[in-house]
XYZ file of C-alpha atoms in Angstrom:
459
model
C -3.173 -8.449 25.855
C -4.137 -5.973 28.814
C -1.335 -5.333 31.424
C -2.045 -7.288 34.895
C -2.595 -5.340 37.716
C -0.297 -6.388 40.478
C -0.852 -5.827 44.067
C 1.284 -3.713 45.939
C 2.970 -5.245 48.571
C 3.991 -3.262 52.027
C 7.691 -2.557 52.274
C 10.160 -4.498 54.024
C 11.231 -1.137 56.390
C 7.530 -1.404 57.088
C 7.588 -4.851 58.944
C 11.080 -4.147 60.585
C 9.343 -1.007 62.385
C 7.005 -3.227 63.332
C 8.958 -5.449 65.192
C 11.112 -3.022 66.172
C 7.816 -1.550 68.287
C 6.752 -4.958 69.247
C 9.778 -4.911 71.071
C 9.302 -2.194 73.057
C 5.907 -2.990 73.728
C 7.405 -6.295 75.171
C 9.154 -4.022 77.600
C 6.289 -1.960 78.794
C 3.579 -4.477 78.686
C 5.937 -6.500 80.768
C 6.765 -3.673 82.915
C 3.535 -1.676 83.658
C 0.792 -3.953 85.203
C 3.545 -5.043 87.738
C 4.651 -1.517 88.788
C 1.227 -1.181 91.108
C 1.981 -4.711 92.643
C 5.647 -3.811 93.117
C 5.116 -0.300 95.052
C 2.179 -2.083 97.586
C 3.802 -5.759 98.202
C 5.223 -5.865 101.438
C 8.879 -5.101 101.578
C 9.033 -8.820 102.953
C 7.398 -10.031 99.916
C 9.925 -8.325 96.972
C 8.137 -5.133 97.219
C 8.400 -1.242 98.576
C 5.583 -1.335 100.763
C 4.146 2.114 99.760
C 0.825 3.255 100.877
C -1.412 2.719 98.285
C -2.707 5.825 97.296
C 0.600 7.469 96.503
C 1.655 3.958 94.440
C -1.362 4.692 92.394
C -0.289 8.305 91.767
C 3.138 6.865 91.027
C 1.876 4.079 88.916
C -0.506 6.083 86.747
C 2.928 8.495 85.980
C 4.341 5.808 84.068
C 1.566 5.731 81.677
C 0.306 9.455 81.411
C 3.656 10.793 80.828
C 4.966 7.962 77.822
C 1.613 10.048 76.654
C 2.914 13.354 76.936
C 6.544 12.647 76.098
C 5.986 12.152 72.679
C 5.236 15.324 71.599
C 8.418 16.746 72.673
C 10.154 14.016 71.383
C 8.687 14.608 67.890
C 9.943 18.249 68.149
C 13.309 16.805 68.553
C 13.587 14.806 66.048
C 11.613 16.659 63.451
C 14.563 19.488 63.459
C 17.618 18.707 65.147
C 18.480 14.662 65.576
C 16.701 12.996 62.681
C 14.467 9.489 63.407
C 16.780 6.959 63.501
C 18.559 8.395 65.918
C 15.678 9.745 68.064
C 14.463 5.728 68.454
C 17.755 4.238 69.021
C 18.295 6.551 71.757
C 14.998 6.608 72.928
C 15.501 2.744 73.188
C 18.880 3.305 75.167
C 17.229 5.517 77.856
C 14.403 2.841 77.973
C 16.830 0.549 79.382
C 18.714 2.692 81.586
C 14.731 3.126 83.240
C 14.425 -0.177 83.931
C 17.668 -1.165 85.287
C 17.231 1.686 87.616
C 13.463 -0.226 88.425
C 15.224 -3.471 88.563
C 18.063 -1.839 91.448
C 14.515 0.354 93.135
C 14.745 0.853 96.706
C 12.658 3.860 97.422
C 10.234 5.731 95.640
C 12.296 8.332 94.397
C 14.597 5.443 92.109
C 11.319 4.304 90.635
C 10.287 8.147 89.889
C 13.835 7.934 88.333
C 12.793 5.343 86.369
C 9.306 6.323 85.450
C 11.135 9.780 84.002
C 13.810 7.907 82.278
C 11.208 5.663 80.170
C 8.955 8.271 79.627
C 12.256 10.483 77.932
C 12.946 7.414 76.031
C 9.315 6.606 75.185
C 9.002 10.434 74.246
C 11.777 10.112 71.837
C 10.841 6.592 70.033
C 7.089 6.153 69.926
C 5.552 8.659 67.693
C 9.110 8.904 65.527
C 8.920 5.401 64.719
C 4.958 6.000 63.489
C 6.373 8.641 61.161
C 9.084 6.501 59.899
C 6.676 4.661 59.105
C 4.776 7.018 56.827
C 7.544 8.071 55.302
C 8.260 5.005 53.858
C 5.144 4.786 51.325
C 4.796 6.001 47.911
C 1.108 5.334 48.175
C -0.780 7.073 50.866
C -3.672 4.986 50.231
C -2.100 1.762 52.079
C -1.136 3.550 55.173
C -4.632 3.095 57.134
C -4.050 -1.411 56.132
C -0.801 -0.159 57.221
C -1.546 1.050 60.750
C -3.855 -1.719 61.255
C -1.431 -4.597 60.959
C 0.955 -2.152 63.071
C -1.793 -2.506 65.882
C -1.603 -5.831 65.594
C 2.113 -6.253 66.678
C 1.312 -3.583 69.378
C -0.816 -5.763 70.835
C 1.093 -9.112 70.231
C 4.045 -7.444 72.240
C 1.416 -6.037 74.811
C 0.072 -9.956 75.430
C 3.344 -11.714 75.245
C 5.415 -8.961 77.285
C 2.429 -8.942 80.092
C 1.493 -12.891 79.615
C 5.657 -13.880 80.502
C 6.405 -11.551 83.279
C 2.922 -12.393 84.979
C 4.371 -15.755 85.176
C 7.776 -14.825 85.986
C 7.144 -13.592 89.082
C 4.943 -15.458 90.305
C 6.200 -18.602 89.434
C 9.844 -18.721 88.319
C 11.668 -15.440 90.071
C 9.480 -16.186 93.134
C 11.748 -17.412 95.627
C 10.002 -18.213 98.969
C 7.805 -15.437 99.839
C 9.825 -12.930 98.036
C 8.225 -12.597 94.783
C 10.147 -11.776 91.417
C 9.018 -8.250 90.382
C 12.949 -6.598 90.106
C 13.970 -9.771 88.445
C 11.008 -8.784 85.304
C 12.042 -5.073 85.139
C 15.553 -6.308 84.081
C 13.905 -8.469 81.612
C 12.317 -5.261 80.000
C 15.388 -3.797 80.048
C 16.917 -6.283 78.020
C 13.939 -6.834 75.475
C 14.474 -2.793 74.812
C 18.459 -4.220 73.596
C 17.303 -6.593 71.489
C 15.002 -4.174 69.917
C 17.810 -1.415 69.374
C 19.934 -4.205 67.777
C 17.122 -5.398 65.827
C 15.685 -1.886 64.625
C 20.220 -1.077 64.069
C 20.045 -4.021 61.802
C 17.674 -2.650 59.552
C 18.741 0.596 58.894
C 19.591 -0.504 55.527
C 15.363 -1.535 55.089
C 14.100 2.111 55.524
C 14.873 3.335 52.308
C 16.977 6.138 53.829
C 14.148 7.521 55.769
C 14.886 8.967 58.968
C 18.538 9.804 58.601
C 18.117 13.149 58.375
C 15.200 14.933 60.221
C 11.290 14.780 59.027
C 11.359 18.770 57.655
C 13.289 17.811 54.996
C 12.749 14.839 52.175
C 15.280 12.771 51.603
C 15.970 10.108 48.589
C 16.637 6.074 49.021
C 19.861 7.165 50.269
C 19.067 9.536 52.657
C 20.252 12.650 50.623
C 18.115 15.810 50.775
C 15.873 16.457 47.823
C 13.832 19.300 49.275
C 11.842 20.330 52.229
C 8.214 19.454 53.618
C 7.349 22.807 54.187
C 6.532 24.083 50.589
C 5.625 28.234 50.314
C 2.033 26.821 49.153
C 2.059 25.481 52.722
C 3.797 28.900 54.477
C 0.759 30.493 52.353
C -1.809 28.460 53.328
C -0.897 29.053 57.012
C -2.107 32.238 56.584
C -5.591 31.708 55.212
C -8.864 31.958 57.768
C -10.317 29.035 59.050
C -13.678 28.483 57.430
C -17.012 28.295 59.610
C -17.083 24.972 59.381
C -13.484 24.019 59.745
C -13.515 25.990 62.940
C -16.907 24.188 63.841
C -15.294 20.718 62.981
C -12.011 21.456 65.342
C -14.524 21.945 68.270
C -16.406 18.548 67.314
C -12.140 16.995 67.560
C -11.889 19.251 70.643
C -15.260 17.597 72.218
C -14.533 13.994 71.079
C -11.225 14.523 73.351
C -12.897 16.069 76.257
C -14.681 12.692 76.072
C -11.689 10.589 75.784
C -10.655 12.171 79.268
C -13.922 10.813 80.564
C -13.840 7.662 78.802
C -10.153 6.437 79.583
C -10.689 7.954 83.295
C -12.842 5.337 83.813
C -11.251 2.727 81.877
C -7.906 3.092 83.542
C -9.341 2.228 86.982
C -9.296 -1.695 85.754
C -5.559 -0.920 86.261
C -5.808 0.570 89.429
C -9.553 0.249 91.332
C -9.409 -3.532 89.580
C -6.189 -4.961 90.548
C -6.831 -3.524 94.279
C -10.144 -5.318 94.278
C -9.049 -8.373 92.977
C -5.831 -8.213 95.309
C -7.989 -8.269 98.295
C -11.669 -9.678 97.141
C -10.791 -12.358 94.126
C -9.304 -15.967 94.320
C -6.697 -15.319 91.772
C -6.492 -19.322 90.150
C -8.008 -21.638 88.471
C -7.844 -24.381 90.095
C -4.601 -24.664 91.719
C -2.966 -22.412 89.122
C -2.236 -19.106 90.158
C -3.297 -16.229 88.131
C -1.237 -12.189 87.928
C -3.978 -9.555 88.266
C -2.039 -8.672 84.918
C -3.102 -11.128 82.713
C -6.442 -10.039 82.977
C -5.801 -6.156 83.165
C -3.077 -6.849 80.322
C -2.810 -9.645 78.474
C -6.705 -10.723 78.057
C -6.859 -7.369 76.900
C -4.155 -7.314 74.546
C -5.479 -11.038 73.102
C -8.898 -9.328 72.579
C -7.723 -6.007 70.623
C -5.655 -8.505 68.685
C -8.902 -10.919 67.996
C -11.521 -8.155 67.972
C -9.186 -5.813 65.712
C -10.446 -7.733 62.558
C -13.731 -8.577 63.556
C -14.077 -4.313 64.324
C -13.081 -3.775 60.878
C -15.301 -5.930 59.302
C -18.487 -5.027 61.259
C -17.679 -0.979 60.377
C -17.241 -2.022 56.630
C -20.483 -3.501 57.019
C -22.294 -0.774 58.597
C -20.621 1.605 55.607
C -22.151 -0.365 53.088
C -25.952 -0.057 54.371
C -27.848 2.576 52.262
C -27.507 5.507 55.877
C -24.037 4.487 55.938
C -22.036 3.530 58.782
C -22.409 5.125 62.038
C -20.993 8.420 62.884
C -18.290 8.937 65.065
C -20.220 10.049 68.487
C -22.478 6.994 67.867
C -19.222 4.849 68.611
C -17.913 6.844 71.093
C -20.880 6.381 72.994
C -20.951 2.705 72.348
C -17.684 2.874 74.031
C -19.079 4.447 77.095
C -22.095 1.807 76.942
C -19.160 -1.318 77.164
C -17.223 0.709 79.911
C -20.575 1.148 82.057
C -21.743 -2.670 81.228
C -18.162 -3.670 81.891
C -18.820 -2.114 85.617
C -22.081 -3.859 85.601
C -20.360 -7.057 85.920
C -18.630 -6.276 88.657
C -21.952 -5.084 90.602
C -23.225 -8.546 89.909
C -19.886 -10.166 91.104
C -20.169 -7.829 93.908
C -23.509 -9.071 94.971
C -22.713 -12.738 94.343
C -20.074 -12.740 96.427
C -21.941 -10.822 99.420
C -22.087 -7.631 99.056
C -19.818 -5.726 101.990
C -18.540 -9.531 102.858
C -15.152 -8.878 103.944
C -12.141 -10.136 101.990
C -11.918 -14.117 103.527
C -15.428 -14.151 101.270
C -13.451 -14.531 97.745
C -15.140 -13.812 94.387
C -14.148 -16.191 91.445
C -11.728 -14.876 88.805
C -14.105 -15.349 86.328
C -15.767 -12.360 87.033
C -13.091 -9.999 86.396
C -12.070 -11.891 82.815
C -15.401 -11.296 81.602
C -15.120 -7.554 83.299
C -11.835 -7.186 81.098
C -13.639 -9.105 77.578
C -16.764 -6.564 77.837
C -14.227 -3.239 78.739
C -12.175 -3.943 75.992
C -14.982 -4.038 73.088
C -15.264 -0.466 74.570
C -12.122 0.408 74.070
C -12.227 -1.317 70.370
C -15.315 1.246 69.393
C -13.134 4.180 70.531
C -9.513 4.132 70.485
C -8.886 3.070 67.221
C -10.637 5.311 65.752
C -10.027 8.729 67.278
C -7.266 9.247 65.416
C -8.824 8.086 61.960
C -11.638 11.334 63.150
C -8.498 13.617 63.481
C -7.261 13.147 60.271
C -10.541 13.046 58.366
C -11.954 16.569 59.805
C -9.140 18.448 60.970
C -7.832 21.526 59.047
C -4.444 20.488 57.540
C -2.681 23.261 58.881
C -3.694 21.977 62.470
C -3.549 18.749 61.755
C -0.069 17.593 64.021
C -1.588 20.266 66.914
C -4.709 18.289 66.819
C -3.302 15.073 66.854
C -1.290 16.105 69.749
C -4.789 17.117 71.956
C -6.087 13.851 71.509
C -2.798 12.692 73.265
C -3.086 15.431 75.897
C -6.208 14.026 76.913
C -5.374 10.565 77.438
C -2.573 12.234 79.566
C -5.043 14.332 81.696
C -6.801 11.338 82.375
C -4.488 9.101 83.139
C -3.167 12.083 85.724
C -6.241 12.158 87.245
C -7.155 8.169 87.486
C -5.162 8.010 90.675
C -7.357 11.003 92.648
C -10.177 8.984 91.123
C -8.809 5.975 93.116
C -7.879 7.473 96.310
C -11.642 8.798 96.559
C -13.129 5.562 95.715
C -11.307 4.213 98.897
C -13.517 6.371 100.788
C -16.416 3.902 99.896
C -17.640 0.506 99.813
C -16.886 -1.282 96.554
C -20.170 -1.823 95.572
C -21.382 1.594 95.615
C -18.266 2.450 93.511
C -19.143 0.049 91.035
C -23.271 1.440 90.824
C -21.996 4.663 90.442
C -19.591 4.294 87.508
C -22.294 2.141 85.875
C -24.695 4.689 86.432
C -22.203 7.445 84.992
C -20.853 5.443 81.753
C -24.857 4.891 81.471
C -25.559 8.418 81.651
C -22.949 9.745 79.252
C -23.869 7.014 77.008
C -27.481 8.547 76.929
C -27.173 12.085 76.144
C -24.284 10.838 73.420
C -27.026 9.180 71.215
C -29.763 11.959 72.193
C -27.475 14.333 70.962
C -26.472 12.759 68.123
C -27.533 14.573 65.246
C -26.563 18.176 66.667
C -23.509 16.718 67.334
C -22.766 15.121 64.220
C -23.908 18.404 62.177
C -20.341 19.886 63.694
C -18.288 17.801 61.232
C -21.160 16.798 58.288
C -22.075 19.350 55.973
């Protein structure tokens, strides 16, 4: 009688990481879309008042350095504190941030806190991803692995977002002072519960992470030899082939796209919320609606939704006799759904009146199907730029490579805020026709290009 095949199941450190991350994700999904609010509400109305070019500046800090952090924070923890102790901590700081945005009364205490949860962000969020890996026996689950790992990134992203949007509007809010400080402290405490949580299940990581990622370590967390093998030291030394050198300039293109693409896409955080701020009828009915559940938690709905249906349709398009379509295809499908996405709001634009001034409300209906269309963008990109890395990049260049793709969405989110400030200069609709016209553009010469571009990485 033949042996049954059983199948392997994901280990239990596995799902505690995830939920340790869904945690923090909590905290910055309930943090982040309010930040923008906070810094321009009238100091009468529970904000700082801020001019609102330098709260977009300060706003888009939060996000492009928790970009940049990380690969210092790897560094760290890769030779010197070990993973465990790089997340807890990271966690710790976390919290410290947000008390400190909870107590904000100037600008300079919410840089403080922007720097603090960055530091903390730096040393948790790409540790916790190796943790992860290190945990499997069986390389070949890690990509299912990942995938259901989204999927509590983006549970924490819509519940974190989806509570403190009504919070503050509707349970902190007392009077006319609305409860932004009261939802930073909130985020503070999630980021406890999560270090208790992730403390709890030490004993689930199969001694991973005790000591630090250079060296392996057994079930107990006792050294049993080193990652960096002299095969490795010697094949550090070896000449990058033509076409490995042609394929990192293909990963090196696909990122100077990603600064283009999220450039664009980030301005639903800042361009977005403005424009609905002054130009939308924020309810439904006589329910009031945050900017950030639209910005935020629609989104994070959708990636959860759309993250299966994604996977199915590119398993789909892999089994056709061509095969599926090749990475620059999707990317520029994801600058078609960003310039579309735009399109929408040209149309709610010229419903509403176009240059009517801001008594002349648009319905809110406009910017949720804005935010639905966006985000399919964002599903034929994000994802998968990371999947591209690790298919095509030489091995030896492999964690550098990883770490431009991160760079970029850095650069971008640095420069979203200029981006802004100029797009005051105008009238909204002509900022909306141009970005359409842009994303449409791009999305052109992506698919024109398409088989040069492709022959970088395809022998």
């Amino acid at each position: 009688m033949g042996a049954t095949k059983t199948k392997e199941k994901h280990p239990k450190g596995f799902y505690a990481c995830c939920i340790t991350f869904m945690f923090e994700r909590l905290a910055f999904y309930g943090a982040k879309p309010l930040l923008l609010l906070f810094l321009i509400t009238a100091v009468a109305e529970g904000g700082l008042g801020i001019e609102r070019t330098d709260a977009a500046i300060m706003a888009a800090n939060l996000t492009a350095y928790t970009y940049m952090a990380p690969l210092i924070g790897g560094v760290i923890s890769d030779r010197w504190l070990g993973a465990r102790y790089a997340i807890s901590f990271g966690y710790i700081i976390m919290a410290l941030g947000y008390i400190v945005g909870w107590r904000a009364d100037s600008p300079a205490m919410i840089n403080a806190m922007i720097i603090l949860v960055s530091i903390g962000t730096g040393l948790f969020k790409g540790n916790l991803n190796a943790l992860i890996g290190r945990q499997y026996h069986n390389k070949e689950l890690l990509d299912a692995a990942f995938s259901i790992q989204y999927s509590y990134v983006n549970v924490g992203a819509f519940v974190g977002s989806l509570l403190t949007g009504f919070l503050y509007l509707h349970v902190f809010k007392k009077g006319d002072v609305l409860g932004f400080r009261q939802c930073f402290l909130m985020a503070a405490l999630w980021c406890i519960v999560g270090l208790v949580w992730f403390v709890l299940n030490w004993g689930n990581l199969q001694g991973q992470g005790i000591k630090p990622f250079k060296y392996l370590t057994d079930e107990k967390g006792e050294i049993i030899g080193s990652t960096h093998t002299a095969d490795e030291g010697a094949g550090k030394k070896e000449p990058l082939s033509k076409k490995e050198k042609e394929r990192m300039g293909a990963i090196i293109l696909v990122s100077a796209l990603s600064v283009i693409f999220w450039l664009f896409y980030y301005q639903q955080d800042l361009a977005l919320v403005i424009y609905m701020t002054d130009y939308v009828k924020m309810s439904l009915g006589s329910f009031e609606i945050a900017p950030s559940w639209i910005t935020t938690t629609w989104n994070g709905l959708l990636c959860v939704v759309l993250g299966g249906v994604m996977a199915a349709i590119w398993k789909k398009l892999a089994e056709r006799p061509q095969g599926d379509m090749n990475m620059f295809k999707k990317v520029g499908l994801g600058f078609l759904f960003v310039g579309l996405a735009f399109g929408v709001m040209v149309l709610c634009e010229l419903f509403r009146g176009v240059g009517a001034d801001a008594s002349v409300k648009a319905s809110v209906l406009w910017p949720i199907l804005f935010s639905a269309v966006i985000t399919i963008g964002e599903m034929c990109f994000s994802p998968l730029r990371n999947a591209f890395v690790s298919k095509y990049a030489p091995k030896k260049y492999l964690s550098l490579l990883m770490g431009v793709i991160a760079v970029s969405t850095f650069v971008a989110n640095k420069l979203s805020p200029y981006v802004q400030a100029f797009i005051e200069k105008f009238d909204v609709f002509p900022v909306f026709v141009g970005i359409f016209v842009i994303m449409m553009a791009f999305t052109a010469l992506l698919f024109a290009a398409n088989k040069q571009l492709n022959k970088l990485v395809e022998d």
